[in-house]
Amino acid sequence: MQRKPLYETNFEFPDDEIEKAVSQGRLLSMEIEFSLRCNFKCPYCYVPRDDQLKDEMTPDEIKDVILQARALGATKIIVLGGEPSIYPHTTELIKFIRHLGLEVEMFTNGSGVTRAFAETLHALGVRVVLKMNSFDREKQNRLSGHPDAYQIIQSALSNLKSAGYPFRDRFLAVSSIICRQNIEELPRMWQWLREQHIVPYFEMITPQANARLNEWLYVPSCELELFFKHIADIDKRFFGRTWDIQPPLLGNKCMRHQFSCLVTSNGVVQPCVGITLSIGDIRKATLADILSQSKVLKDLKDYRNTIKGPCHECDQADSCYGCRGAAYQMTGDYLASDPLCWRNCGPAKEELSLPTMAPSTRAVP
């Protein structure tokens, strides 16, 4: 029996809205890091050591860039980290964003999601994305770099459910990275999340920062193809959902460079988390000027003409350009063909090695 979803489960925007935003040079969303401070040390993450965190934006600077994003058409602010739930100004900033009439989507490892904070998030209508990589305590703790990660995440999930997530306009998702350690259990997790009306947000690892030091996490691209097909089959048979398989997200496509950008915790503007290229600094220029003058963004928006190699010729090229972060980190060229896409495996389906990666602007512990 197929289950009907409680609410719209897409992370992206409708194609016509994206096309309109591109033609008008406007935003639909903006990703922002309030702070990179985090109590987890995930082996695949890009967050630096605490002693390397310097010159982060003040709450007033964060508010100012959010106002600029709204003026450019953004309707949703996506809060990344670090860990937002332990940042002291998160509630204040969420209230500010909601007062502006904008949606808030917050990624969290659950550390500060107490019963009271979960109720606050629910009252403010925040879309919550909880990071969880495994049902297994030992694996979850290892993949979070924290001895109590499993318990923290489970407690956060319980608190969110007690507060009323998920229900209608109270969107709840679980974010998982696909790695060697959890790939066998992810189909079961996907199905369980669907049954709980929790949206699964599973993604391939972008080979940057800590992930560059921990290649024991990686799954060969051609194995990932089979895994994506298996999850697509589960979604079709049990939940009536049909989607094309493409990297780096299961059941979703990532073309955020058409309508979004990232503002890091120290005010640097990047195309996304994976393309660690500064295209400007909000302390030195307006967001509007930075985005309108960026050659990188112009190239990415014109992807049908600028993407190179097999990705350019792919029969899915109209709606997919792979992971631009993976392309940049592994080749130094954000327009290169995605080296991790299974369609780019050789005739013998040989796995691509990971030795050549672009230097990251993130500090690596």
CSV table of N, CA and C in Angstrom, one decimal, residues 200-342:
chain,number,residue,atom,x,y,z
A,200,PRO,N,13.6,11.8,3.9
A,200,PRO,CA,15.0,11.4,3.8
A,200,PRO,C,15.8,12.3,2.9
A,201,TYR,N,16.9,12.8,3.4
A,201,TYR,CA,17.8,13.6,2.6
A,201,TYR,C,19.1,13.0,2.6
A,202,PHE,N,19.4,12.1,1.7
A,202,PHE,CA,20.6,11.3,1.6
A,202,PHE,C,21.5,11.8,0.5
A,203,GLU,N,22.7,12.0,0.8
A,203,GLU,CA,23.6,12.6,-0.2
A,203,GLU,C,25.0,11.9,-0.2
A,204,MET,N,25.6,12.0,-1.4
A,204,MET,CA,27.0,11.5,-1.5
A,204,MET,C,28.0,12.4,-0.8
A,205,ILE,N,29.1,11.9,-0.4
A,205,ILE,CA,30.1,12.7,0.3
A,205,ILE,C,30.8,13.6,-0.7
A,206,THR,N,31.0,14.9,-0.4
A,206,THR,CA,31.8,15.8,-1.2
A,206,THR,C,33.2,15.6,-0.7
A,207,PRO,N,34.2,15.3,-1.6
A,207,PRO,CA,35.6,15.0,-1.1
A,207,PRO,C,36.3,16.3,-0.8
A,208,GLN,N,36.1,16.9,0.4
A,208,GLN,CA,36.8,18.1,0.8
A,208,GLN,C,37.1,18.0,2.2
A,209,ALA,N,38.0,18.9,2.7
A,209,ALA,CA,38.4,19.0,4.1
A,209,ALA,C,38.6,17.7,4.8
A,210,ASN,N,37.9,17.4,5.9
A,210,ASN,CA,38.1,16.1,6.6
A,210,ASN,C,37.9,14.9,5.7
A,211,ALA,N,37.0,15.0,4.8
A,211,ALA,CA,36.7,13.8,3.9
A,211,ALA,C,37.9,13.4,3.1
A,212,ARG,N,38.8,14.4,2.8
A,212,ARG,CA,40.0,14.2,2.0
A,212,ARG,C,41.0,13.3,2.8
A,213,LEU,N,40.8,13.3,4.1
A,213,LEU,CA,41.7,12.6,5.0
A,213,LEU,C,41.2,11.2,5.4
A,214,ASN,N,39.9,11.0,5.0
A,214,ASN,CA,39.2,9.8,5.4
A,214,ASN,C,38.6,9.0,4.3
A,215,GLU,N,39.4,8.5,3.4
A,215,GLU,CA,38.9,7.9,2.2
A,215,GLU,C,38.3,6.5,2.5
A,216,TRP,N,38.4,6.0,3.7
A,216,TRP,CA,37.8,4.8,4.2
A,216,TRP,C,36.2,4.9,4.1
A,217,LEU,N,35.8,6.2,4.0
A,217,LEU,CA,34.3,6.4,4.0
A,217,LEU,C,33.7,6.2,2.6
A,218,TYR,N,34.5,6.2,1.5
A,218,TYR,CA,34.0,6.3,0.2
A,218,TYR,C,33.4,5.0,-0.4
A,219,VAL,N,32.4,5.1,-1.2
A,219,VAL,CA,31.8,4.0,-1.9
A,219,VAL,C,32.1,4.2,-3.4
A,220,PRO,N,32.5,3.2,-4.1
A,220,PRO,CA,32.8,3.4,-5.5
A,220,PRO,C,31.6,3.9,-6.3
A,221,SER,N,31.8,4.7,-7.2
A,221,SER,CA,30.7,5.4,-8.0
A,221,SER,C,29.8,4.4,-8.6
A,222,CYS,N,30.3,3.3,-9.1
A,222,CYS,CA,29.5,2.3,-9.8
A,222,CYS,C,28.6,1.5,-8.9
A,223,GLU,N,29.1,1.4,-7.6
A,223,GLU,CA,28.3,0.7,-6.6
A,223,GLU,C,27.2,1.7,-6.2
A,224,LEU,N,27.5,3.0,-6.2
A,224,LEU,CA,26.5,4.0,-5.8
A,224,LEU,C,25.3,4.0,-6.8
A,225,GLU,N,25.6,3.7,-8.1
A,225,GLU,CA,24.6,3.6,-9.1
A,225,GLU,C,23.5,2.6,-8.7
A,226,LEU,N,24.0,1.4,-8.4
A,226,LEU,CA,23.1,0.3,-8.0
A,226,LEU,C,22.3,0.7,-6.7
A,227,PHE,N,23.0,1.3,-5.8
A,227,PHE,CA,22.3,1.8,-4.6
A,227,PHE,C,21.2,2.8,-4.9
A,228,PHE,N,21.5,3.8,-5.7
A,228,PHE,CA,20.5,4.7,-6.1
A,228,PHE,C,19.3,4.1,-6.8
A,229,LYS,N,19.6,3.1,-7.6
A,229,LYS,CA,18.5,2.4,-8.3
A,229,LYS,C,17.6,1.6,-7.3
A,230,HIS,N,18.3,1.0,-6.3
A,230,HIS,CA,17.6,0.2,-5.3
A,230,HIS,C,16.6,1.2,-4.5
A,231,ILE,N,17.1,2.3,-4.1
A,231,ILE,CA,16.3,3.2,-3.3
A,231,ILE,C,15.1,3.8,-4.2
A,232,ALA,N,15.4,4.0,-5.5
A,232,ALA,CA,14.4,4.5,-6.4
A,232,ALA,C,13.3,3.4,-6.6
A,233,ASP,N,13.7,2.2,-6.6
A,233,ASP,CA,12.7,1.1,-6.7
A,233,ASP,C,11.8,1.0,-5.4
A,234,ILE,N,12.4,1.2,-4.2
A,234,ILE,CA,11.7,1.2,-3.0
A,234,ILE,C,10.7,2.3,-3.0
A,235,ASP,N,11.1,3.5,-3.4
A,235,ASP,CA,10.2,4.7,-3.4
A,235,ASP,C,9.0,4.4,-4.4
A,236,LYS,N,9.3,3.8,-5.5
A,236,LYS,CA,8.3,3.6,-6.5
A,236,LYS,C,7.3,2.6,-6.1
A,237,ARG,N,7.8,1.4,-5.5
A,237,ARG,CA,6.9,0.3,-5.2
A,237,ARG,C,6.1,0.6,-3.9
A,238,PHE,N,6.7,1.2,-2.9
A,238,PHE,CA,6.0,1.4,-1.6
A,238,PHE,C,5.4,2.7,-1.4
A,239,PHE,N,5.9,3.8,-2.1
A,239,PHE,CA,5.4,5.1,-1.8
A,239,PHE,C,4.9,5.9,-3.1
A,240,GLY,N,4.9,5.2,-4.2
A,240,GLY,CA,4.4,5.9,-5.4
A,240,GLY,C,5.2,7.1,-5.9
A,241,ARG,N,6.4,7.1,-5.6
A,241,ARG,CA,7.3,8.2,-6.0
A,241,ARG,C,8.3,7.8,-7.1
A,242,THR,N,8.3,8.5,-8.2
A,242,THR,CA,9.2,8.2,-9.3
A,242,THR,C,10.1,9.4,-9.6
A,243,TRP,N,11.4,9.1,-9.6
A,243,TRP,CA,12.4,10.1,-9.9
A,243,TRP,C,13.6,9.5,-10.6
A,244,ASP,N,14.3,10.4,-11.3
A,244,ASP,CA,15.5,10.0,-12.0
A,244,ASP,C,16.7,9.9,-11.0
A,245,ILE,N,17.6,8.9,-11.2
A,245,ILE,CA,18.7,8.8,-10.3
A,245,ILE,C,19.8,9.7,-10.9
A,246,GLN,N,20.4,10.5,-10.0
A,246,GLN,CA,21.5,11.4,-10.4
A,246,GLN,C,22.2,11.9,-9.2
A,247,PRO,N,23.5,12.1,-9.3
A,247,PRO,CA,24.3,12.6,-8.1
A,247,PRO,C,24.0,14.0,-7.9
A,248,PRO,N,24.2,14.5,-6.6
A,248,PRO,CA,24.7,13.8,-5.5
A,248,PRO,C,23.6,13.4,-4.5
A,249,LEU,N,22.3,13.6,-4.8
A,249,LEU,CA,21.2,13.5,-3.9
A,249,LEU,C,20.2,12.4,-4.3
A,250,LEU,N,19.8,11.6,-3.4
A,250,LEU,CA,18.7,10.6,-3.6
A,250,LEU,C,17.4,11.2,-3.7
A,251,GLY,N,16.7,11.1,-4.8
A,251,GLY,CA,15.3,11.5,-4.9
A,251,GLY,C,15.2,13.0,-5.1
A,252,ASN,N,16.3,13.7,-5.2
A,252,ASN,CA,16.3,15.2,-5.4
A,252,ASN,C,17.4,15.5,-6.4
A,253,LYS,N,17.3,16.7,-6.9
A,253,LYS,CA,18.4,17.2,-7.8
A,253,LYS,C,19.0,18.5,-7.2
A,254,CYS,N,20.3,18.7,-7.3
A,254,CYS,CA,20.9,19.9,-6.8
A,254,CYS,C,21.3,20.8,-7.9
A,255,MET,N,20.6,21.8,-8.1
A,255,MET,CA,21.0,22.9,-9.1
A,255,MET,C,20.8,24.2,-8.4
A,256,ARG,N,21.3,24.3,-7.2
A,256,ARG,CA,21.1,25.5,-6.3
A,256,ARG,C,21.8,26.7,-6.8
A,257,HIS,N,22.8,26.5,-7.7
A,257,HIS,CA,23.6,27.7,-8.1
A,257,HIS,C,22.7,28.5,-9.1
A,258,GLN,N,21.6,28.0,-9.5
A,258,GLN,CA,20.7,28.8,-10.3
A,258,GLN,C,20.0,29.9,-9.5
A,259,PHE,N,19.8,29.6,-8.2
A,259,PHE,CA,18.9,30.5,-7.4
A,259,PHE,C,19.4,30.7,-6.0
A,260,SER,N,20.6,30.3,-5.6
A,260,SER,CA,21.0,30.4,-4.2
A,260,SER,C,22.5,30.7,-4.1
A,261,CYS,N,23.0,30.9,-2.9
A,261,CYS,CA,24.4,31.1,-2.6
A,261,CYS,C,24.6,30.8,-1.2
A,262,LEU,N,25.9,30.7,-0.8
A,262,LEU,CA,26.2,30.5,0.6
A,262,LEU,C,27.0,31.7,1.2
A,263,VAL,N,26.6,32.1,2.4
A,263,VAL,CA,27.4,33.1,3.1
A,263,VAL,C,28.0,32.4,4.3
A,264,THR,N,29.3,32.4,4.3
A,264,THR,CA,30.0,31.7,5.4
A,264,THR,C,29.9,32.5,6.7
A,265,SER,N,30.4,31.9,7.8
A,265,SER,CA,30.3,32.5,9.1
A,265,SER,C,31.2,33.7,9.2
A,266,ASN,N,32.2,33.9,8.3
A,266,ASN,CA,33.0,35.1,8.3
A,266,ASN,C,32.7,36.1,7.2
A,267,GLY,N,31.5,35.9,6.6
A,267,GLY,CA,31.0,36.8,5.6
A,267,GLY,C,31.4,36.6,4.2
A,268,VAL,N,32.1,35.5,3.9
A,268,VAL,CA,32.5,35.2,2.5
A,268,VAL,C,31.4,34.6,1.8
A,269,VAL,N,31.2,35.0,0.5
A,269,VAL,CA,30.1,34.5,-0.3
A,269,VAL,C,30.7,33.4,-1.2
A,270,GLN,N,30.1,32.2,-1.2
A,270,GLN,CA,30.5,31.2,-2.1
A,270,GLN,C,29.3,30.7,-2.9
A,271,PRO,N,29.5,30.0,-4.0
A,271,PRO,CA,28.4,29.4,-4.8
A,271,PRO,C,27.6,28.4,-4.0
A,272,CYS,N,28.4,27.6,-3.2
A,272,CYS,CA,27.8,26.6,-2.3
A,272,CYS,C,28.9,26.1,-1.4
A,273,VAL,N,28.5,25.1,-0.5
A,273,VAL,CA,29.5,24.6,0.5
A,273,VAL,C,30.7,23.9,-0.2
A,274,GLY,N,30.3,23.2,-1.3
A,274,GLY,CA,31.4,22.4,-2.0
A,274,GLY,C,32.3,23.2,-2.9
A,275,ILE,N,31.8,24.3,-3.5
A,275,ILE,CA,32.7,25.1,-4.3
A,275,ILE,C,33.3,26.2,-3.4
A,276,THR,N,34.4,25.8,-2.9
A,276,THR,CA,35.1,26.7,-1.8
A,276,THR,C,35.9,27.8,-2.5
A,277,LEU,N,35.2,28.6,-3.3
A,277,LEU,CA,35.7,29.7,-4.0
A,277,LEU,C,35.0,31.0,-3.5
A,278,SER,N,35.8,31.9,-3.0
A,278,SER,CA,35.2,33.2,-2.6
A,278,SER,C,34.8,34.0,-3.8
A,279,ILE,N,33.6,34.4,-3.9
A,279,ILE,CA,33.2,35.3,-5.0
A,279,ILE,C,32.9,36.7,-4.4
A,280,GLY,N,33.2,36.9,-3.1
A,280,GLY,CA,33.0,38.3,-2.6
A,280,GLY,C,32.9,38.2,-1.0
A,281,ASP,N,32.9,39.4,-0.4
A,281,ASP,CA,32.8,39.5,1.0
A,281,ASP,C,31.8,40.5,1.4
A,282,ILE,N,30.8,40.1,2.2
A,282,ILE,CA,29.7,41.0,2.4
A,282,ILE,C,30.1,42.2,3.3
A,283,ARG,N,31.3,42.2,3.9
A,283,ARG,CA,31.8,43.3,4.6
A,283,ARG,C,32.4,44.3,3.7
A,284,LYS,N,32.6,44.0,2.4
A,284,LYS,CA,33.3,44.9,1.5
A,284,LYS,C,32.4,45.3,0.3
A,285,ALA,N,31.3,44.5,0.1
A,285,ALA,CA,30.4,44.8,-1.0
A,285,ALA,C,29.0,44.3,-0.7
A,286,THR,N,28.0,44.8,-1.4
A,286,THR,CA,26.7,44.4,-1.2
A,286,THR,C,26.5,43.0,-1.8
A,287,LEU,N,25.5,42.3,-1.3
A,287,LEU,CA,25.3,40.9,-1.8
A,287,LEU,C,24.8,41.0,-3.3
A,288,ALA,N,24.0,42.0,-3.6
A,288,ALA,CA,23.6,42.2,-5.0
A,288,ALA,C,24.7,42.4,-5.9
A,289,ASP,N,25.7,43.3,-5.5
A,289,ASP,CA,26.9,43.5,-6.4
A,289,ASP,C,27.7,42.2,-6.5
A,290,ILE,N,27.9,41.5,-5.4
A,290,ILE,CA,28.7,40.3,-5.5
A,290,ILE,C,28.1,39.3,-6.4
A,291,LEU,N,26.8,39.1,-6.3
A,291,LEU,CA,26.2,38.0,-7.2
A,291,LEU,C,26.1,38.5,-8.6
A,292,SER,N,25.8,39.7,-8.9
A,292,SER,CA,25.7,40.2,-10.2
A,292,SER,C,27.0,40.2,-11.0
A,293,GLN,N,28.1,40.4,-10.3
A,293,GLN,CA,29.4,40.5,-10.9
A,293,GLN,C,30.2,39.2,-10.9
A,294,SER,N,29.7,38.2,-10.4
A,294,SER,CA,30.4,36.9,-10.3
A,294,SER,C,30.4,36.1,-11.6
A,295,LYS,N,31.6,36.0,-12.1
A,295,LYS,CA,31.8,35.1,-13.3
A,295,LYS,C,31.5,33.7,-13.0
A,296,VAL,N,31.8,33.2,-11.8
A,296,VAL,CA,31.6,31.9,-11.4
A,296,VAL,C,30.1,31.6,-11.5
A,297,LEU,N,29.2,32.4,-10.9
A,297,LEU,CA,27.8,32.2,-11.0
A,297,LEU,C,27.2,32.3,-12.4
A,298,LYS,N,27.8,33.2,-13.2
A,298,LYS,CA,27.3,33.3,-14.6
A,298,LYS,C,27.6,32.0,-15.3
A,299,ASP,N,28.8,31.5,-15.1
A,299,ASP,CA,29.1,30.2,-15.7
A,299,ASP,C,28.2,29.1,-15.3
A,300,LEU,N,27.9,29.0,-14.0
A,300,LEU,CA,27.0,28.0,-13.5
A,300,LEU,C,25.6,28.1,-14.0
A,301,LYS,N,25.1,29.3,-14.1
A,301,LYS,CA,23.8,29.5,-14.6
A,301,LYS,C,23.7,29.2,-16.1
A,302,ASP,N,24.8,29.3,-16.8
A,302,ASP,CA,24.8,29.0,-18.2
A,302,ASP,C,25.3,27.6,-18.4
A,303,TYR,N,25.0,26.7,-17.5
A,303,TYR,CA,25.6,25.4,-17.4
A,303,TYR,C,25.5,24.6,-18.7
A,304,ARG,N,24.4,24.7,-19.5
A,304,ARG,CA,24.2,23.9,-20.7
A,304,ARG,C,25.3,24.3,-21.7
A,305,ASN,N,25.9,25.5,-21.6
A,305,ASN,CA,27.0,25.8,-22.6
A,305,ASN,C,28.3,25.7,-21.9
A,306,THR,N,28.4,25.7,-20.6
A,306,THR,CA,29.8,25.8,-20.0
A,306,THR,C,30.3,24.5,-19.4
A,307,ILE,N,29.4,23.6,-18.9
A,307,ILE,CA,29.9,22.4,-18.3
A,307,ILE,C,30.6,21.6,-19.4
A,308,LYS,N,31.7,21.0,-18.9
A,308,LYS,CA,32.6,20.3,-19.9
A,308,LYS,C,32.5,18.8,-19.8
A,309,GLY,N,33.1,18.1,-20.8
A,309,GLY,CA,33.3,16.7,-20.8
A,309,GLY,C,32.0,15.9,-20.9
A,310,PRO,N,31.9,14.7,-20.3
A,310,PRO,CA,30.8,13.8,-20.4
A,310,PRO,C,29.5,14.5,-19.9
A,311,CYS,N,29.6,15.3,-18.8
A,311,CYS,CA,28.4,15.9,-18.2
A,311,CYS,C,27.8,16.8,-19.3
A,312,HIS,N,28.5,17.4,-20.2
A,312,HIS,CA,28.0,18.3,-21.2
A,312,HIS,C,27.1,17.5,-22.2
A,313,GLU,N,27.6,16.3,-22.5
A,313,GLU,CA,26.9,15.5,-23.5
A,313,GLU,C,25.9,14.6,-23.0
A,314,CYS,N,25.8,14.5,-21.6
A,314,CYS,CA,24.9,13.5,-21.0
A,314,CYS,C,23.4,13.8,-21.4
A,315,ASP,N,22.6,12.7,-21.5
A,315,ASP,CA,21.2,12.8,-21.9
A,315,ASP,C,20.4,13.4,-20.8
A,316,GLN,N,20.9,13.6,-19.6
A,316,GLN,CA,20.2,14.3,-18.5
A,316,GLN,C,20.7,15.7,-18.3
A,317,ALA,N,21.5,16.2,-19.2
A,317,ALA,CA,22.2,17.5,-19.0
A,317,ALA,C,21.2,18.7,-18.9
A,318,ASP,N,20.0,18.5,-19.3
A,318,ASP,CA,19.1,19.7,-19.2
A,318,ASP,C,18.6,19.8,-17.7
A,319,SER,N,18.7,18.8,-17.0
A,319,SER,CA,18.2,18.9,-15.6
A,319,SER,C,19.2,18.4,-14.5
A,320,CYS,N,20.5,18.2,-15.0
A,320,CYS,CA,21.5,17.7,-14.0
A,320,CYS,C,22.8,18.2,-14.5
A,321,TYR,N,23.7,18.6,-13.6
A,321,TYR,CA,25.1,18.8,-13.9
A,321,TYR,C,26.0,18.2,-12.9
A,322,GLY,N,25.5,17.1,-12.3
A,322,GLY,CA,26.3,16.4,-11.3
A,322,GLY,C,26.5,17.3,-10.0
A,323,CYS,N,27.6,17.0,-9.3
A,323,CYS,CA,27.9,17.8,-8.1
A,323,CYS,C,29.1,18.7,-8.5
A,324,ARG,N,28.8,20.0,-8.5
A,324,ARG,CA,29.8,21.0,-8.9
A,324,ARG,C,30.9,21.0,-7.8
A,325,GLY,N,30.5,20.7,-6.5
A,325,GLY,CA,31.5,20.7,-5.5
A,325,GLY,C,32.5,19.6,-5.7
A,326,ALA,N,32.0,18.4,-6.0
A,326,ALA,CA,32.9,17.3,-6.3
A,326,ALA,C,33.8,17.6,-7.4
A,327,ALA,N,33.3,18.2,-8.5
A,327,ALA,CA,34.1,18.5,-9.7
A,327,ALA,C,35.2,19.5,-9.3
A,328,TYR,N,34.8,20.5,-8.5
A,328,TYR,CA,35.8,21.5,-8.1
A,328,TYR,C,36.9,20.9,-7.2
A,329,GLN,N,36.4,20.2,-6.2
A,329,GLN,CA,37.4,19.6,-5.2
A,329,GLN,C,38.3,18.6,-5.8
A,330,MET,N,37.9,17.9,-6.8
A,330,MET,CA,38.7,16.8,-7.4
A,330,MET,C,39.5,17.2,-8.6
A,331,THR,N,39.1,18.3,-9.2
A,331,THR,CA,39.8,18.7,-10.5
A,331,THR,C,40.3,20.1,-10.4
A,332,GLY,N,39.8,20.9,-9.5
A,332,GLY,CA,40.2,22.4,-9.4
A,332,GLY,C,39.3,23.2,-10.4
A,333,ASP,N,38.4,22.6,-11.1
A,333,ASP,CA,37.6,23.2,-12.1
A,333,ASP,C,36.1,23.0,-11.8
A,334,TYR,N,35.4,24.1,-11.4
A,334,TYR,CA,34.0,23.9,-11.1
A,334,TYR,C,33.1,23.6,-12.3
A,335,LEU,N,33.7,23.7,-13.5
A,335,LEU,CA,32.9,23.4,-14.7
A,335,LEU,C,33.3,22.0,-15.3
A,336,ALA,N,34.2,21.3,-14.6
A,336,ALA,CA,34.6,20.0,-15.1
A,336,ALA,C,33.4,19.0,-14.9
A,337,SER,N,33.5,17.9,-15.7
A,337,SER,CA,32.5,16.8,-15.5
A,337,SER,C,32.7,16.2,-14.1
A,338,ASP,N,31.6,15.9,-13.5
A,338,ASP,CA,31.6,15.3,-12.2
A,338,ASP,C,32.3,14.0,-12.1
A,339,PRO,N,33.5,13.9,-11.5
A,339,PRO,CA,34.3,12.7,-11.5
A,339,PRO,C,33.6,11.5,-10.7
A,340,LEU,N,32.6,11.9,-9.8
A,340,LEU,CA,32.0,10.8,-9.0
A,340,LEU,C,30.7,10.3,-9.6
A,341,CYS,N,30.3,10.8,-10.7
A,341,CYS,CA,29.1,10.3,-11.3
A,341,CYS,C,29.4,9.0,-12.0
A,342,TRP,N,28.5,8.0,-11.8
A,342,TRP,CA,28.7,6.6,-12.3
A,342,TRP,C,28.7,6.7,-13.8
